[in-house]
Coordinates of C-alpha atoms in Angstrom, one line a residue:
Chain L
M1 CA -58.0 41.4 -0.5
A2 CA -57.0 40.6 -3.3
T3 CA -56.8 36.5 -4.2
Y4 CA -56.4 34.4 -7.0
N5 CA -58.3 31.4 -7.6
T6 CA -57.5 28.9 -9.2
S7 CA -58.4 28.8 -12.9
E8 CA -56.3 32.7 -12.2
F9 CA -53.2 30.3 -11.4
R10 CA -50.2 30.3 -13.7
K11 CA -46.4 30.6 -13.3
G12 CA -45.1 34.0 -12.2
L13 CA -48.0 34.6 -9.6
K14 CA -47.0 36.2 -6.2
V15 CA -49.2 35.1 -3.9
Q16 CA -49.1 35.0 0.1
L17 CA -48.9 32.1 2.6
D18 CA -48.4 32.8 6.4
G19 CA -47.8 36.2 6.0
D20 CA -45.0 35.5 3.4
P21 CA -44.6 36.3 -0.3
Y22 CA -43.9 33.3 -2.8
L23 CA -43.6 32.8 -6.2
M24 CA -45.4 30.5 -8.3
I25 CA -43.0 28.9 -10.4
Q26 CA -44.7 26.0 -11.6
C27 CA -48.5 25.0 -11.9
D28 CA -48.9 21.9 -13.3
F29 CA -52.8 21.1 -14.1
V30 CA -54.1 17.5 -13.6
K31 CA -57.2 15.8 -13.7
P32 CA -59.2 12.6 -14.3
G33 CA -61.7 13.1 -17.3
K34 CA -64.3 12.5 -14.8
G35 CA -62.5 13.4 -11.7
Q36 CA -61.8 16.6 -9.8
A37 CA -58.8 18.7 -11.1
L38 CA -55.7 18.8 -9.1
Y39 CA -53.5 21.8 -9.2
K40 CA -49.7 21.0 -8.5
C41 CA -47.8 23.8 -7.7
K42 CA -44.2 24.6 -6.9
L43 CA -44.4 27.9 -4.8
K44 CA -40.3 29.6 -4.0
N45 CA -40.3 31.8 -0.9
L46 CA -39.0 35.2 -2.3
I47 CA -37.5 35.7 1.4
R48 CA -35.9 32.9 2.5
N49 CA -35.6 31.2 -1.4
T50 CA -36.7 28.2 0.1
V51 CA -39.7 25.7 -3.1
I52 CA -42.5 24.4 -1.5
D53 CA -44.7 21.9 -2.9
R54 CA -48.3 22.6 -2.2
T55 CA -51.6 20.9 -4.3
Y56 CA -54.9 23.0 -5.0
K57 CA -58.1 22.1 -6.2
S58 CA -60.8 23.7 -8.2
G59 CA -62.6 26.7 -6.5
D60 CA -59.4 27.0 -4.1
S61 CA -57.5 30.6 -3.9
I62 CA -55.1 31.6 -2.4
E63 CA -54.1 35.5 -1.4
A64 CA -52.4 37.5 -3.6
A65 CA -48.9 39.6 -2.2
D66 CA -48.3 43.5 -2.9
I67 CA -45.2 42.4 -4.8
E68 CA -42.9 45.5 -6.5
E69 CA -39.6 45.6 -8.5
I70 CA -38.1 49.2 -8.4
E71 CA -34.7 50.5 -9.8
A72 CA -32.1 51.9 -6.6
Q73 CA -29.2 53.5 -6.5
F74 CA -27.0 51.9 -4.2
L75 CA -26.1 54.6 -1.7
Y76 CA -23.5 53.5 0.7
R77 CA -23.5 50.4 3.9
Q78 CA -23.4 51.3 7.4
Q79 CA -22.1 48.1 9.2
D80 CA -24.7 45.6 8.6
Q81 CA -27.3 48.0 7.0
F82 CA -27.3 49.0 3.4
V83 CA -28.7 51.7 1.9
F84 CA -30.3 52.6 -1.4
M85 CA -32.5 54.9 -3.1
D86 CA -35.2 54.8 -5.3
T87 CA -34.3 56.6 -8.4
E88 CA -37.9 57.9 -9.5
S89 CA -38.8 58.3 -5.5
Y90 CA -35.9 59.2 -3.7
E91 CA -37.0 57.4 -1.2
Q92 CA -34.6 55.3 1.0
Y93 CA -34.4 51.5 1.8
E94 CA -32.3 49.8 3.8
L95 CA -31.3 46.0 3.1
T96 CA -29.7 44.3 5.4
A97 CA -26.6 41.9 5.1
E98 CA -28.6 38.5 4.8
Q99 CA -30.9 39.7 2.3
V100 CA -27.7 41.1 0.1
D101 CA -26.1 38.1 0.6
E102 CA -23.5 37.5 -1.7
A103 CA -23.9 40.6 -3.3
W104 CA -21.9 43.1 -1.4
K105 CA -18.8 42.1 -3.4
Y106 CA -20.2 43.9 -6.5
L107 CA -21.5 47.3 -4.3
K108 CA -19.9 50.2 -5.6
E109 CA -21.5 53.4 -5.0
G110 CA -24.1 55.0 -7.2
M111 CA -24.8 51.2 -8.9
V112 CA -28.2 50.9 -9.7
C113 CA -29.2 47.6 -8.5
S114 CA -33.4 45.8 -8.6
I115 CA -34.8 45.8 -5.4
L116 CA -37.9 43.6 -4.5
L117 CA -40.6 45.3 -2.3
F118 CA -42.9 43.2 -0.5
N119 CA -45.6 45.6 1.1
N120 CA -43.0 48.3 0.2
R121 CA -40.9 46.5 2.5
P122 CA -37.3 45.3 0.5
I123 CA -37.0 41.8 1.0
A124 CA -34.3 40.9 -2.1
M125 CA -31.7 42.5 -4.3
T126 CA -30.4 41.8 -7.0
P127 CA -26.9 43.9 -8.8
P128 CA -26.5 44.4 -12.4
N129 CA -25.9 41.3 -14.4
H130 CA -22.3 42.9 -15.2
V131 CA -20.1 44.9 -12.7
V132 CA -17.2 46.3 -13.8
L133 CA -14.7 47.2 -10.3
R134 CA -11.2 48.1 -9.9
V135 CA -8.3 45.5 -8.4
E136 CA -7.1 46.8 -5.3
Y137 CA -4.5 43.9 -4.6
C138 CA -3.3 40.3 -6.5
E139 CA 0.0 38.8 -6.2
P140 CA 2.2 39.8 -9.6
G141 CA 1.6 37.4 -12.7
A142 CA 4.4 36.2 -14.8
R143 CA 4.7 38.9 -17.4
G144 CA 3.4 38.2 -21.0
N145 CA 1.5 35.0 -19.9
T146 CA -1.9 35.9 -21.3
A147 CA -3.6 32.2 -20.4
T148 CA -6.7 32.9 -19.0
N149 CA -6.7 29.4 -18.0
V150 CA -4.4 29.5 -14.8
T151 CA -6.2 32.0 -11.8
K152 CA -5.2 33.5 -8.8
P153 CA -7.6 35.6 -6.3
V154 CA -7.5 39.3 -6.7
R155 CA -9.0 41.7 -4.3
V156 CA -11.0 44.9 -5.5
E157 CA -12.2 48.1 -4.4
T158 CA -15.4 46.7 -2.6
G159 CA -13.2 44.2 -0.5
G160 CA -14.6 41.0 -2.8
E161 CA -12.1 38.5 -4.3
F162 CA -12.3 37.1 -7.4
Q163 CA -10.6 34.6 -9.5
C164 CA -8.6 36.0 -12.2
P165 CA -6.5 35.0 -15.2
V166 CA -2.4 35.5 -13.9
F167 CA -2.2 38.7 -16.2
V168 CA -4.7 40.9 -14.0
E169 CA -2.3 43.5 -11.9
I170 CA -3.4 46.6 -9.6
G171 CA -5.5 49.3 -10.8
D172 CA -6.9 47.2 -13.7
L173 CA -10.4 47.1 -14.6
I174 CA -12.3 44.0 -14.4
K175 CA -15.7 43.1 -15.4
I176 CA -17.5 40.5 -13.7
D177 CA -20.8 38.4 -14.2
T178 CA -22.5 38.7 -11.2
R179 CA -24.5 36.0 -12.0
T180 CA -21.6 33.3 -11.8
G181 CA -19.6 35.3 -10.2
E182 CA -17.0 34.6 -12.2
Y183 CA -14.7 36.9 -14.1
I184 CA -15.2 37.7 -17.8
E185 CA -12.5 40.5 -19.1
R186 CA -10.1 43.4 -18.5
V187 CA -11.6 47.0 -19.4
K188 CA -9.9 49.9 -20.6
E189 CA -10.1 53.1 -18.6
Chain Q
M1 CA -24.9 29.1 0.8
K2 CA -28.3 30.9 0.3
K3 CA -28.1 33.2 -3.1
A4 CA -29.9 36.3 -3.5
L5 CA -31.2 35.7 -6.4
S6 CA -34.8 36.3 -5.8
A7 CA -35.1 39.4 -7.8
R8 CA -33.7 38.3 -10.7
F9 CA -35.6 35.5 -11.0
F10 CA -39.0 37.3 -10.6
A11 CA -37.8 39.4 -13.5
S12 CA -36.6 36.3 -16.0
V13 CA -40.3 35.1 -15.1
V14 CA -42.4 38.3 -16.1
Q15 CA -40.2 38.7 -18.9
E16 CA -41.0 35.0 -20.2
Q17 CA -44.7 36.1 -20.1
L18 CA -44.1 39.5 -22.1
E19 CA -42.5 37.5 -24.6
T20 CA -45.1 37.6 -27.0
S21 CA -43.8 38.1 -30.3
D22 CA -43.4 34.3 -31.2
Q23 CA -47.1 33.9 -30.4
W24 CA -48.3 33.4 -33.9
R25 CA -46.4 30.2 -34.9
P26 CA -47.5 26.8 -34.0
T27 CA -46.4 25.0 -31.7
A28 CA -46.4 21.6 -33.0
S29 CA -44.0 20.5 -35.2
L30 CA -44.9 20.1 -39.4
A31 CA -44.1 16.0 -38.9
A32 CA -46.1 16.0 -35.7
L33 CA -49.2 17.7 -37.9
Q34 CA -48.6 15.3 -40.7
R35 CA -48.7 12.2 -38.0
R36 CA -52.2 14.0 -37.1
A37 CA -53.4 13.9 -40.6
L38 CA -52.5 10.0 -40.7
L39 CA -54.1 9.1 -37.6
L40 CA -57.0 10.5 -38.7
R41 CA -57.2 8.5 -41.6
T42 CA -56.3 5.2 -39.6
V43 CA -58.9 6.0 -37.2
R44 CA -61.7 6.7 -39.9
Q45 CA -60.5 3.7 -41.7
F46 CA -60.7 1.5 -38.5
F47 CA -64.3 2.6 -38.2
D48 CA -65.8 2.2 -41.8
E49 CA -64.0 -1.1 -42.2
R50 CA -66.7 -2.3 -39.4
G51 CA -69.3 -0.4 -40.9
F52 CA -69.7 2.7 -38.7
L53 CA -71.5 5.4 -40.2
E54 CA -69.4 8.8 -39.5
V55 CA -71.5 11.9 -38.1
E56 CA -71.7 15.2 -37.4
T57 CA -73.9 16.8 -34.3
P58 CA -73.9 19.9 -33.5
V59 CA -71.3 21.8 -31.2
I60 CA -73.6 23.8 -30.2
S61 CA -76.5 23.1 -28.2
A62 CA -79.1 23.8 -26.0
D63 CA -78.8 21.0 -23.8
T64 CA -75.2 20.1 -21.9
V65 CA -73.7 16.7 -20.2
V66 CA -74.4 17.0 -16.5
D67 CA -71.2 16.3 -15.0
R68 CA -69.8 17.1 -11.5
H69 CA -66.0 17.8 -12.7
I70 CA -66.7 19.1 -16.7
E71 CA -67.5 22.8 -16.8
P72 CA -69.0 23.9 -20.8
F73 CA -68.6 27.0 -21.9
S74 CA -71.7 28.6 -22.6
T75 CA -72.6 31.3 -24.5
G76 CA -76.1 33.4 -25.0
V77 CA -77.4 33.2 -28.7
P78 CA -80.5 34.9 -29.9
A79 CA -83.2 33.1 -31.4
E80 CA -83.1 36.0 -34.1
V81 CA -80.9 39.5 -34.2
G82 CA -82.1 41.5 -31.0
K83 CA -84.5 39.3 -29.0
P84 CA -82.4 38.4 -25.8
P85 CA -80.4 35.9 -25.6
R86 CA -80.7 31.8 -24.5
R87 CA -78.0 30.2 -22.5
M88 CA -76.3 27.4 -25.1
W89 CA -73.9 25.3 -24.3
L90 CA -70.6 24.3 -26.7
Q91 CA -70.3 20.4 -26.3
T92 CA -68.1 18.5 -24.3
S93 CA -68.8 15.8 -25.6
P94 CA -71.3 14.9 -28.7
E95 CA -72.5 11.7 -26.2
F96 CA -76.0 13.4 -26.1
A97 CA -76.6 13.8 -29.8
M98 CA -75.1 10.5 -30.4
K99 CA -77.5 8.8 -28.3
R100 CA -80.2 11.1 -29.8
L101 CA -79.4 9.4 -33.3
L102 CA -79.5 6.2 -31.7
A103 CA -82.6 6.1 -30.4
A104 CA -84.0 7.4 -34.1
G105 CA -82.7 4.0 -35.3
A106 CA -79.5 4.6 -36.3
E107 CA -77.0 1.0 -35.8
A108 CA -73.4 2.0 -35.5
I109 CA -72.1 5.4 -35.3
Y110 CA -68.9 7.8 -34.8
Q111 CA -68.0 10.6 -35.0
I112 CA -64.4 13.0 -34.6
G113 CA -64.8 16.3 -33.6
R114 CA -64.5 19.2 -31.4
V115 CA -65.3 19.7 -27.8
F116 CA -64.9 22.1 -25.4
R117 CA -64.4 21.9 -21.4
L118 CA -64.0 25.3 -19.4
G119 CA -61.0 25.6 -17.5
E120 CA -58.7 22.6 -18.4
R121 CA -54.8 23.5 -19.0
G122 CA -51.9 22.0 -18.7
R123 CA -49.8 19.2 -19.7
Q124 CA -52.3 16.9 -20.5
H125 CA -55.1 19.3 -21.7
N126 CA -56.2 21.9 -23.6
P127 CA -59.6 23.6 -23.4
E128 CA -60.3 22.5 -26.5
F129 CA -59.7 19.5 -28.1
T130 CA -60.4 16.3 -30.9
M131 CA -62.5 13.8 -29.3
V132 CA -63.4 10.7 -31.3
E133 CA -66.8 8.8 -30.3
W134 CA -68.8 6.4 -31.0
Y135 CA -71.6 3.8 -30.1
R136 CA -72.9 0.4 -31.4
R137 CA -76.3 -0.5 -31.1
G138 CA -76.8 -4.3 -29.5
D139 CA -72.6 -4.1 -28.0
D140 CA -72.8 -5.3 -24.7
Y141 CA -70.4 -4.5 -21.7
A142 CA -68.0 -7.4 -22.8
Q143 CA -68.2 -6.7 -26.7
G144 CA -67.7 -2.8 -26.2
M145 CA -64.5 -3.2 -24.0
S146 CA -63.2 -5.3 -27.1
L147 CA -63.9 -3.4 -29.6
L148 CA -61.7 -0.6 -27.7
A149 CA -58.9 -3.2 -27.6
E150 CA -59.3 -3.9 -30.6
L151 CA -59.2 -0.2 -31.7
A152 CA -55.8 0.2 -29.2
E153 CA -54.0 -2.8 -31.0
H154 CA -54.7 -1.7 -34.1
I155 CA -53.3 2.0 -33.7
F156 CA -50.2 0.8 -31.4
G157 CA -49.6 -2.3 -33.5
C158 CA -49.4 -4.0 -30.1
G159 CA -50.2 -7.8 -29.1
T160 CA -53.6 -7.9 -26.5
V161 CA -54.3 -4.8 -24.3
E162 CA -54.0 -5.5 -21.0
R163 CA -57.2 -5.5 -18.7
M164 CA -57.8 -5.7 -14.8
T165 CA -60.8 -4.1 -12.9
Y166 CA -60.4 -0.8 -11.2
A167 CA -60.0 -2.7 -7.7
E168 CA -57.2 -4.8 -9.0
A169 CA -55.2 -1.4 -10.2
F170 CA -55.7 0.4 -6.5
S171 CA -55.1 -3.1 -5.0
C172 CA -51.7 -3.9 -6.4
R173 CA -50.4 -0.3 -6.1
L174 CA -52.2 0.7 -2.6
G175 CA -52.8 -2.6 -1.1
L176 CA -56.1 -1.3 -0.4
D177 CA -59.8 -2.2 -1.7
P178 CA -61.4 1.4 -3.5
H179 CA -64.9 0.3 -3.5
R180 CA -64.7 -0.7 1.0
A181 CA -62.2 1.7 2.0
G182 CA -62.9 4.5 4.1
I183 CA -62.0 8.2 4.0
A184 CA -59.7 7.6 6.9
E185 CA -57.9 4.5 5.0
L186 CA -57.8 6.5 1.6
R187 CA -56.2 9.1 3.3
E188 CA -53.7 7.0 5.1
A189 CA -52.5 5.6 2.1
A190 CA -52.0 9.3 0.5
R191 CA -49.9 10.5 3.9
R192 CA -47.8 7.1 3.8
R193 CA -47.1 7.7 0.3
G194 CA -46.0 12.0 1.2
I195 CA -48.9 12.7 -1.4
A196 CA -49.6 16.8 -0.6
W197 CA -53.6 17.0 -1.4
P198 CA -55.5 20.2 -1.2
E199 CA -56.3 22.1 3.0
S200 CA -59.7 21.8 1.4
M201 CA -60.4 17.9 1.0
E202 CA -59.9 18.0 4.9
E203 CA -63.3 19.2 4.8
S204 CA -65.2 18.9 1.9
G205 CA -63.4 16.2 0.4
D206 CA -65.5 13.4 0.0
R207 CA -64.7 9.1 -1.0
D208 CA -64.4 9.8 -4.9
D209 CA -62.2 13.1 -4.1
W210 CA -59.9 11.2 -2.2
L211 CA -59.9 7.9 -4.8
D212 CA -59.2 10.7 -7.7
L213 CA -56.2 11.5 -5.8
L214 CA -54.5 8.3 -5.3
L215 CA -55.8 7.6 -8.9
T216 CA -54.3 10.5 -10.4
E217 CA -50.7 10.3 -7.9
C218 CA -50.2 6.8 -7.3
V219 CA -52.0 4.3 -9.6
Q220 CA -52.6 6.4 -13.3
P221 CA -48.8 6.5 -13.9
H222 CA -48.4 2.9 -13.8
L223 CA -51.3 2.4 -16.1
G224 CA -50.4 1.3 -19.5
V225 CA -46.5 1.3 -19.0
G226 CA -45.1 -0.8 -21.9
R227 CA -48.7 -1.9 -23.8
P228 CA -51.8 -0.2 -23.4
T229 CA -54.4 -1.4 -19.9
I230 CA -58.0 -1.0 -20.1
V231 CA -59.4 -0.5 -16.4
Y232 CA -62.7 -1.8 -15.8
D233 CA -65.5 -2.0 -13.7
Y234 CA -65.2 2.0 -11.9
P235 CA -67.0 2.7 -8.1
A236 CA -71.0 2.9 -8.7
S237 CA -70.2 6.1 -7.5
Q238 CA -68.3 7.3 -10.7
C239 CA -70.8 6.1 -13.2
A240 CA -71.1 8.8 -14.6
L241 CA -73.7 7.4 -17.8
A242 CA -72.9 4.2 -17.2
R243 CA -74.8 1.3 -16.2
V244 CA -74.4 0.2 -12.5
R245 CA -74.4 -3.8 -11.8
T246 CA -75.8 -4.4 -8.6
D247 CA -72.9 -6.7 -7.1
D248 CA -71.7 -6.6 -4.0
P249 CA -70.1 -3.9 -4.2
P250 CA -72.0 -3.0 -7.1
V251 CA -69.7 -1.2 -9.6
A252 CA -70.1 0.9 -12.8
E253 CA -70.0 -0.9 -16.3
R254 CA -67.3 1.8 -17.2
F255 CA -63.7 1.1 -18.9
E256 CA -61.1 3.2 -19.6
L257 CA -57.9 3.3 -21.6
F258 CA -54.8 3.9 -20.4
A259 CA -51.1 4.2 -22.3
E260 CA -47.8 5.7 -20.8
G261 CA -49.5 6.4 -18.0
I262 CA -52.0 8.8 -20.2
E263 CA -55.6 8.6 -19.5
L264 CA -56.9 8.2 -23.5
A265 CA -60.2 7.0 -23.6
N266 CA -63.4 6.2 -21.5
G267 CA -66.5 4.0 -22.2
Y268 CA -70.0 2.5 -21.0
H269 CA -72.2 0.1 -21.1
E270 CA -74.6 2.7 -21.8
L271 CA -77.4 3.5 -18.7
C272 CA -80.7 3.5 -21.2
D273 CA -83.2 4.2 -18.4
P274 CA -85.0 7.5 -18.5
N275 CA -85.8 7.6 -14.8
E276 CA -82.5 6.8 -13.6
L277 CA -80.8 9.6 -15.7
R278 CA -83.1 11.9 -13.9
R279 CA -81.9 10.8 -10.2
R280 CA -78.8 10.9 -11.4
N281 CA -78.8 14.4 -13.4
E282 CA -80.2 15.6 -9.9
Q283 CA -77.9 13.7 -7.5
I284 CA -75.0 15.4 -9.5
N285 CA -76.3 19.2 -9.4
R286 CA -76.7 18.6 -5.5
R287 CA -73.1 17.9 -5.2
R288 CA -72.4 21.0 -7.8
R289 CA -73.9 23.4 -5.7
A290 CA -72.2 21.6 -2.7
D291 CA -68.9 22.3 -4.3
G292 CA -69.8 25.7 -5.2
K293 CA -70.7 25.5 -8.8
D294 CA -73.6 26.8 -10.6
A295 CA -76.3 23.6 -11.4
L296 CA -77.0 23.0 -14.9
P297 CA -80.0 21.8 -17.1
E298 CA -81.5 18.6 -16.1
R299 CA -84.3 18.4 -18.4
S300 CA -82.6 17.3 -22.2
R301 CA -83.7 16.1 -25.7
L302 CA -81.5 13.4 -24.6
L303 CA -84.0 12.3 -22.1
R304 CA -86.8 12.5 -24.4
A305 CA -85.1 10.4 -26.8
M306 CA -84.7 8.1 -23.8
E307 CA -88.2 8.1 -22.9
A308 CA -88.8 6.8 -26.9
G309 CA -86.4 4.4 -25.9
L310 CA -82.7 4.1 -26.3
P311 CA -81.6 0.0 -27.2
E312 CA -78.4 -1.6 -25.5
C313 CA -75.6 -0.5 -27.0
T314 CA -72.4 0.7 -25.6
G315 CA -69.8 3.2 -26.7
A316 CA -66.6 5.4 -25.6
A317 CA -65.1 8.4 -26.5
L318 CA -61.3 8.8 -26.7
G319 CA -59.0 11.8 -26.6
F320 CA -57.7 12.3 -30.1
D321 CA -54.7 14.5 -29.3
R322 CA -53.2 12.8 -26.4
L323 CA -53.5 9.2 -28.4
L324 CA -51.3 11.6 -30.5
M325 CA -49.2 12.4 -27.6
V326 CA -48.6 8.8 -27.0
L327 CA -47.7 7.7 -30.1
C328 CA -45.1 10.8 -31.0
Q329 CA -43.7 10.7 -27.6
A330 CA -44.4 13.9 -26.7
A331 CA -44.4 15.5 -23.0
T332 CA -47.2 17.9 -23.8
I333 CA -50.3 18.6 -25.7
D334 CA -48.8 21.4 -27.4
E335 CA -46.8 19.5 -29.2
V336 CA -49.4 18.3 -31.5
I337 CA -51.8 20.6 -31.4
A338 CA -51.2 23.4 -34.7
F339 CA -52.3 26.2 -31.9
P340 CA -53.4 26.0 -28.4
F341 CA -55.5 28.1 -26.2
E342 CA -53.5 30.6 -25.5
R343 CA -52.3 31.0 -29.8
A344 CA -55.8 30.5 -30.5

């Protein structure tokens, strides 16, 4: 099993602790001139998204994690399973509703997303930064009102709901930033 | 709410590592480099005015300081082109060569030079850095400490530098006696303060490892805040090349300067006894082997010089880049170095 020695520690290292994959998001080297070196690390659990603090001394090592990021197309949803297909190998991967979490609101058939594999099993999914979705239902807005600071809830084709300016109407295509969940603009067909 | 952000987060970290297009640029501002030039002049002037001779000694040497926790860079150097190489060392401090000059009759000397320590990289560390080191023949412990205090007061333009013993520093922050506390008491002090320690310290950590942990995490951040502080009388087990005074408990005549929680300088009332140096080198190499590290050469030209007679002296070494960090209020050493290791 491959390991990383403290001399290889750096931000971005993918490691394995107690069977879980972690990303090293911070590593501070501290050392008294004549004393022992310590590596104070912050490690992010890539499954649970929790962050833990661990301290190591020179010569310690951590097991490397086999982590890969692939591009995959969203195929369909079957109850709590979201099925994706690797755009290169055509291999299919299933993610749980828990792994997909809030991102289900953006998923349209054929959308290319990024999937994180740990030991060849999917652990997390990220949609594209921007997605375009069709408005399925909303209350009618006052015609001619182009103010963007007044918003209303809008339901889109995926079933997800977003806050949009009041001028948005049923049938419109809207662009959403998936990192914030915020409306960006209306898109022409 | 749990957010499924990990894949994107991961991508952003990787991207950051790959963005190398601006690697040719310096990390220090021109203003910081001007400050550096000015500080070099200030330090030179300080020692020149006091009659110190500026010296230069080899950066690559057949000898290296034998230290438990400092790793020298080594290189294979053939005596002639085509001959088999012998191992030589980039200096981790000019200590050995400067003491050879003292043994040969030099009175008061200083050096501003580059030193190298393998693997030391962090917010306050660069593997190649600038060290100011000085020695004065005839200086006892108190005189050596006073000279360091004078330098600090001159550079920082501050009032009298604070002084406290290593024991006082620990007792005031942790309420324990660092010379007498056992491992269990030191570990308990760390636990009570929620300090994370390496798992490997549970089995292999010795008293000094635990003292270093507490110093780094609990004591040092408060040292020299507001005005510089000299900490003196270190545990005898951390004597390095300082004399050990046979008090009860015995202490090393070693002192360090801190400012704003940053370790700036380390000084010794210098060990002059070659037999004691031999004994310490053997002991350090034993501990290095136990730590899984290579032993370092125990015989050196310094040993020969000490056999010929090293006069009583006190000396100190100051991390020039760190001093500049404090003066510039820099958060990282990169802000005061034109090209740190990754861009070297």
